[in-house]
Short mmCIF file of C-alpha atoms in Angstrom, two decimals:
data_model
loop_
_atom_site.label_atom_id
_atom_site.label_comp_id
_atom_site.label_asym_id
_atom_site.label_seq_id
_atom_site.Cartn_x
_atom_site.Cartn_y
_atom_site.Cartn_z
CA VAL H 292 -208.30 -26.21 28.87
CA LYS H 293 -211.25 -23.88 27.93
CA MET H 294 -212.69 -24.38 24.59
CA LYS H 295 -212.30 -21.54 22.25
CA ALA H 296 -213.34 -23.20 19.07
CA ILE H 297 -215.66 -26.03 17.34
CA THR H 298 -215.08 -27.28 14.08
CA VAL H 299 -217.89 -28.89 12.04
CA ALA H 300 -216.66 -30.98 8.81
CA ARG H 301 -219.92 -32.28 7.44
CA GLN H 302 -220.89 -34.20 4.37
CA VAL H 303 -223.20 -32.59 1.92
CA GLY H 304 -226.92 -33.46 2.66
CA SER H 305 -226.27 -34.33 6.09
CA TRP H 306 -227.93 -31.38 7.84
CA GLY H 307 -224.15 -30.09 9.09
CA ASP H 308 -224.66 -26.67 7.90
CA TYR H 309 -227.99 -26.59 10.19
CA ILE H 310 -226.42 -28.08 13.16
CA GLY H 311 -223.36 -25.51 12.86
CA ILE H 312 -225.39 -22.57 12.75
CA ASN H 313 -227.83 -23.84 15.54
CA VAL H 314 -224.98 -24.61 17.82
CA ALA H 315 -223.45 -21.43 17.25
CA LYS H 316 -226.78 -19.77 18.18
CA ALA H 317 -227.11 -21.92 21.25
CA ILE H 318 -223.93 -21.34 22.90
CA GLY H 319 -223.79 -17.69 21.41
CA MET H 320 -220.70 -18.18 19.19
CA ARG H 321 -219.90 -16.67 15.74
CA TYR H 322 -220.30 -18.92 12.77
CA ILE H 323 -217.91 -18.74 10.03
CA ASP H 324 -218.17 -21.05 6.72
CA ARG H 325 -216.63 -20.85 3.13
CA GLU H 326 -219.32 -18.38 2.35
CA THR H 327 -218.67 -16.31 4.85
CA ILE H 328 -215.02 -15.76 3.90
CA THR H 329 -216.29 -15.60 0.52
CA GLU H 330 -218.81 -12.75 0.90
CA ALA H 331 -216.01 -10.82 3.49
CA ALA H 332 -213.77 -10.94 0.60
CA GLU H 333 -215.93 -9.32 -1.68
CA ARG H 334 -216.52 -6.60 0.79
CA ALA H 335 -213.18 -6.12 1.37
CA GLY H 336 -212.36 -5.83 -2.08
CA ILE H 337 -209.74 -8.51 -2.03
CA THR H 338 -209.13 -9.66 -5.31
CA GLU H 339 -206.19 -11.31 -7.42
CA SER H 340 -204.94 -7.79 -8.32
CA SER H 341 -204.41 -7.06 -4.32
CA ILE H 342 -202.87 -10.69 -3.96
CA GLU H 343 -200.63 -10.08 -7.00
CA ARG H 344 -199.32 -6.62 -6.07
CA MET H 345 -198.11 -8.43 -2.80
CA GLU H 346 -200.00 -6.46 -0.48
CA SER H 347 -198.93 -7.24 2.86
CA PRO H 348 -200.46 -10.66 4.15
CA ALA H 349 -201.04 -8.59 7.69
CA GLY H 350 -202.90 -6.00 5.75
CA LEU H 351 -205.20 -8.62 3.67
CA LEU H 352 -205.70 -10.60 7.42
CA GLY H 353 -206.92 -7.34 8.97
CA ARG H 354 -209.34 -6.40 5.84
CA LEU H 355 -210.53 -9.77 5.80
CA VAL H 356 -211.11 -10.39 9.56
CA ASN H 357 -212.55 -6.75 10.08
CA ALA H 358 -215.27 -7.82 7.13
CA ILE H 359 -216.16 -10.55 8.98
CA SER H 360 -216.65 -9.16 11.97
CA GLY H 361 -218.81 -6.49 10.49
CA MET H 362 -221.21 -9.20 9.22
CA PRO H 363 -224.17 -10.88 11.26
CA THR H 364 -222.68 -13.69 13.88
CA VAL H 365 -224.83 -16.24 12.75
CA PRO H 366 -226.23 -16.37 8.76
CA SER H 367 -229.94 -16.39 8.64
CA VAL H 368 -229.95 -19.54 6.49
CA ALA H 369 -227.48 -22.46 6.00
CA SER H 370 -224.80 -21.68 3.43
CA GLN H 371 -226.19 -24.40 1.30
CA ALA H 372 -229.41 -22.95 1.11
CA MET H 373 -227.93 -19.65 0.52
CA ARG H 374 -225.77 -21.00 -2.34
CA PHE H 375 -228.57 -23.05 -3.88
CA SER H 376 -231.00 -19.61 -3.70
CA GLU H 377 -227.98 -17.89 -5.50
CA ILE H 378 -227.48 -20.55 -8.14
CA HIS H 379 -231.59 -20.61 -8.86
CA SER H 380 -231.29 -16.84 -9.34
CA LEU H 381 -228.78 -16.90 -11.84
CA VAL H 382 -229.95 -20.00 -13.92
CA ALA H 383 -232.25 -17.63 -16.00
CA THR H 384 -229.36 -15.74 -17.34
CA VAL H 385 -226.39 -18.04 -17.21
CA ASP H 386 -227.25 -19.67 -20.53
CA GLU H 387 -227.67 -16.23 -21.86
CA ARG H 388 -224.22 -15.02 -20.91
CA VAL H 389 -222.43 -18.30 -21.89
CA GLN H 390 -223.72 -18.00 -25.27
CA LYS H 391 -222.58 -14.25 -25.65
CA LEU H 392 -219.28 -14.94 -24.43
CA THR H 393 -218.91 -17.74 -26.62
CA GLN H 394 -219.86 -15.13 -29.38
CA GLU H 395 -217.31 -13.59 -28.16
CA GLY H 396 -214.11 -16.00 -28.65
CA PHE H 397 -214.68 -18.25 -25.47
CA THR H 398 -214.98 -21.83 -25.49
CA PRO H 399 -218.34 -23.00 -23.36
CA THR H 400 -216.02 -24.00 -20.51
CA GLU H 401 -214.00 -21.04 -20.35
CA ALA H 402 -217.16 -18.99 -20.41
CA ALA H 403 -218.50 -20.83 -17.49
CA ARG H 404 -215.28 -20.24 -15.56
CA HIS H 405 -215.22 -16.52 -16.31
CA ILE H 406 -218.68 -16.13 -14.90
CA LEU H 407 -217.90 -18.17 -11.61
CA ALA H 408 -214.50 -16.23 -11.28
CA MET H 409 -216.81 -12.82 -11.47
CA ARG H 410 -218.83 -14.20 -8.68
CA PHE H 411 -216.18 -15.61 -6.07
CA PRO H 412 -212.85 -14.12 -5.45
CA GLU H 413 -211.31 -17.55 -4.85
CA VAL H 414 -211.60 -18.74 -8.05
CA ARG H 415 -209.66 -15.50 -9.64
CA THR H 416 -206.89 -15.61 -6.85
CA LYS H 417 -203.77 -17.83 -6.78
CA LYS H 418 -204.72 -20.92 -5.25
CA HIS H 419 -201.75 -21.22 -2.99
CA ASP H 420 -202.34 -17.50 -1.94
CA TYR H 421 -205.96 -17.53 -1.28
CA ALA H 422 -205.38 -20.84 0.77
CA SER H 423 -203.02 -19.30 3.00
CA LEU H 424 -205.09 -16.38 3.56
CA ILE H 425 -208.21 -18.94 4.53
CA ARG H 426 -205.64 -20.61 7.10
CA SER H 427 -204.87 -17.18 8.64
CA VAL H 428 -208.56 -16.34 9.08
CA VAL H 429 -209.14 -19.49 10.50
CA GLU H 430 -206.51 -19.59 13.01
CA GLU H 431 -207.22 -15.80 13.87
CA PHE H 432 -210.66 -16.34 14.77
CA ALA H 433 -209.52 -19.62 16.75
CA ASP H 434 -207.32 -17.55 18.72
CA THR H 435 -209.90 -14.90 19.58
CA GLY H 436 -212.74 -17.93 20.40
CA ASN H 437 -215.92 -18.20 20.51
CA VAL H 438 -216.30 -19.37 16.96
CA VAL H 439 -217.70 -22.33 15.37
CA LEU H 440 -215.73 -23.00 11.97
CA ALA H 441 -217.23 -25.14 9.62
CA GLY H 442 -215.13 -26.47 6.39
CA SER H 443 -212.53 -24.84 4.77
CA GLY H 444 -209.99 -27.25 6.29
CA SER H 445 -210.65 -25.91 9.66
CA ARG H 446 -210.19 -29.27 11.19
CA MET H 447 -206.77 -29.99 9.98
CA ILE H 448 -205.62 -26.29 10.47
CA LEU H 449 -206.58 -26.49 14.14
CA LYS H 450 -205.36 -30.03 14.60
CA ASP H 451 -202.44 -29.47 17.31
CA ARG H 452 -204.59 -27.61 19.32
CA PRO H 453 -206.43 -28.71 22.51
CA ASP H 454 -208.35 -25.85 23.03
CA VAL H 455 -210.68 -26.97 19.88
CA LEU H 456 -213.70 -29.17 19.61
CA HIS H 457 -213.98 -31.17 16.51
CA VAL H 458 -216.93 -32.59 15.04
CA LEU H 459 -217.91 -34.67 11.77
CA ILE H 460 -221.42 -34.84 10.53
CA VAL H 461 -221.93 -37.67 8.35
CA ALA H 462 -225.20 -39.45 6.99
CA PRO H 463 -225.74 -42.74 4.68
CA VAL H 464 -226.07 -41.89 1.08
CA ASP H 465 -229.62 -42.28 0.27
CA THR H 466 -230.30 -39.95 3.36
CA ARG H 467 -228.24 -37.11 1.86
CA ILE H 468 -229.69 -37.87 -1.20
CA LYS H 469 -233.16 -37.42 0.01
CA ALA H 470 -232.28 -34.46 2.15
CA ILE H 471 -231.02 -32.38 -0.90
CA MET H 472 -234.30 -33.17 -2.61
CA GLU H 473 -236.37 -32.15 0.14
CA GLN H 474 -234.40 -28.77 1.23
CA GLU H 475 -233.59 -27.59 -2.56
CA GLY H 476 -236.58 -29.10 -4.67
CA VAL H 477 -234.53 -30.65 -7.20
CA SER H 478 -234.80 -34.30 -8.87
CA ARG H 479 -233.31 -37.45 -7.33
CA LYS H 480 -230.90 -37.44 -10.35
CA VAL H 481 -229.74 -34.20 -9.75
CA SER H 482 -229.48 -34.83 -5.79
CA GLU H 483 -227.38 -38.26 -6.46
CA ARG H 484 -224.83 -36.07 -8.90
CA ARG H 485 -224.45 -33.45 -6.01
CA VAL H 486 -223.74 -35.83 -3.53
CA LYS H 487 -221.30 -37.87 -5.79
CA GLU H 488 -219.20 -34.48 -7.02
CA ASN H 489 -219.20 -33.13 -3.53
CA ASP H 490 -218.03 -36.33 -1.91
CA GLU H 491 -215.07 -36.61 -4.77
CA ALA H 492 -214.29 -33.19 -4.04
CA ARG H 493 -213.81 -33.24 -0.55
CA ALA H 494 -212.04 -36.35 -0.46
CA ALA H 495 -209.51 -34.71 -2.85
CA PHE H 496 -209.27 -31.66 -1.35
CA PHE H 497 -208.28 -32.95 1.98
CA LYS H 498 -205.84 -35.71 0.29
CA ASN H 499 -204.34 -32.65 -1.84
CA ASN H 500 -204.01 -30.52 1.23
CA PHE H 501 -203.46 -32.52 4.05
CA ASN H 502 -202.77 -36.18 2.90
CA VAL H 503 -205.62 -37.56 4.96
CA ASN H 504 -208.56 -39.47 4.36
CA TRP H 505 -210.99 -36.51 6.12
CA LEU H 506 -213.84 -39.50 7.17
CA ASP H 507 -211.20 -41.09 9.22
CA THR H 508 -213.37 -41.12 12.35
CA ILE H 509 -210.05 -40.83 14.40
CA LEU H 510 -209.56 -37.24 13.24
CA TYR H 511 -212.66 -36.07 15.29
CA ASP H 512 -213.88 -35.64 18.72
CA MET H 513 -217.45 -36.03 18.28
CA VAL H 514 -218.79 -38.54 14.97
CA ILE H 515 -222.74 -37.91 14.20
CA ASN H 516 -224.94 -39.78 11.81
CA THR H 517 -227.88 -37.82 11.31
CA GLY H 518 -229.10 -41.02 9.66
CA ARG H 519 -229.90 -42.20 13.20
CA ILE H 520 -229.49 -39.16 14.86
CA SER H 521 -231.93 -36.21 14.10
CA LYS H 522 -230.64 -32.79 13.22
CA ASP H 523 -232.18 -31.30 16.48
CA LEU H 524 -230.58 -33.92 18.96
CA ALA H 525 -227.09 -33.47 17.05
CA VAL H 526 -227.39 -29.65 18.14
CA GLU H 527 -228.02 -30.62 21.72
CA LEU H 528 -225.43 -33.27 21.75
CA ILE H 529 -222.84 -30.80 20.74
CA VAL H 530 -224.13 -27.91 23.03
CA LYS H 531 -223.99 -30.49 25.89
CA THR H 532 -220.09 -31.62 24.78
CA ALA H 533 -219.09 -28.23 24.28
CA GLN H 534 -220.49 -27.09 27.75
CA ASN H 535 -218.74 -29.69 29.66
CA PHE H 536 -215.37 -29.65 27.10
CA SER H 537 -212.08 -29.67 29.16
#
């Protein structure tokens, strides 16, 4: 069976985004993660209203696929880095915006959610409908082939396909904490909180949506611990496996 896609599940701070992007570059594949889909949804004008109007699922999917296809094949930087950069650029204004919204009657929590909803389309769409759209995007690009799919439950969405290589990137907690400190220039306390919150969120996502423990190694064809194996060697190992996949 010819391999058509690679899924990359990764713990935060394990260098999984770097690895996925560089595997895609090495093989000449498209790289798609949650941030790619979010940006494409913005470009395609897919919002809560378009879903609530019961716009044709095929129409929404077509718009989103076209938007993704028109974007760079591989992002210039890993998604976590992009996300962190965006957060830093917003930090200076968020407190002021929250304060203004609370003066208009919002609670601080409501104000924060409102600011997030203005930035991320999936926050303001119905969860089930957006999840269905994500699933359709993953399946569409897997059918097309030549793609690395990072996160978004891609491993479970494509679990029954023999033409997909499934990879999990992990690392010890302390290694991940130090990696985030290095990548993002934050304190150890902030990094520890990010690791804890992200681990809990991912565990809950997979449990609620697929009823699995996402760190169960039997779910994957390859499991790489970047606490022992360098990120560049990890790229080489995945590329070699993909090239000899059958």
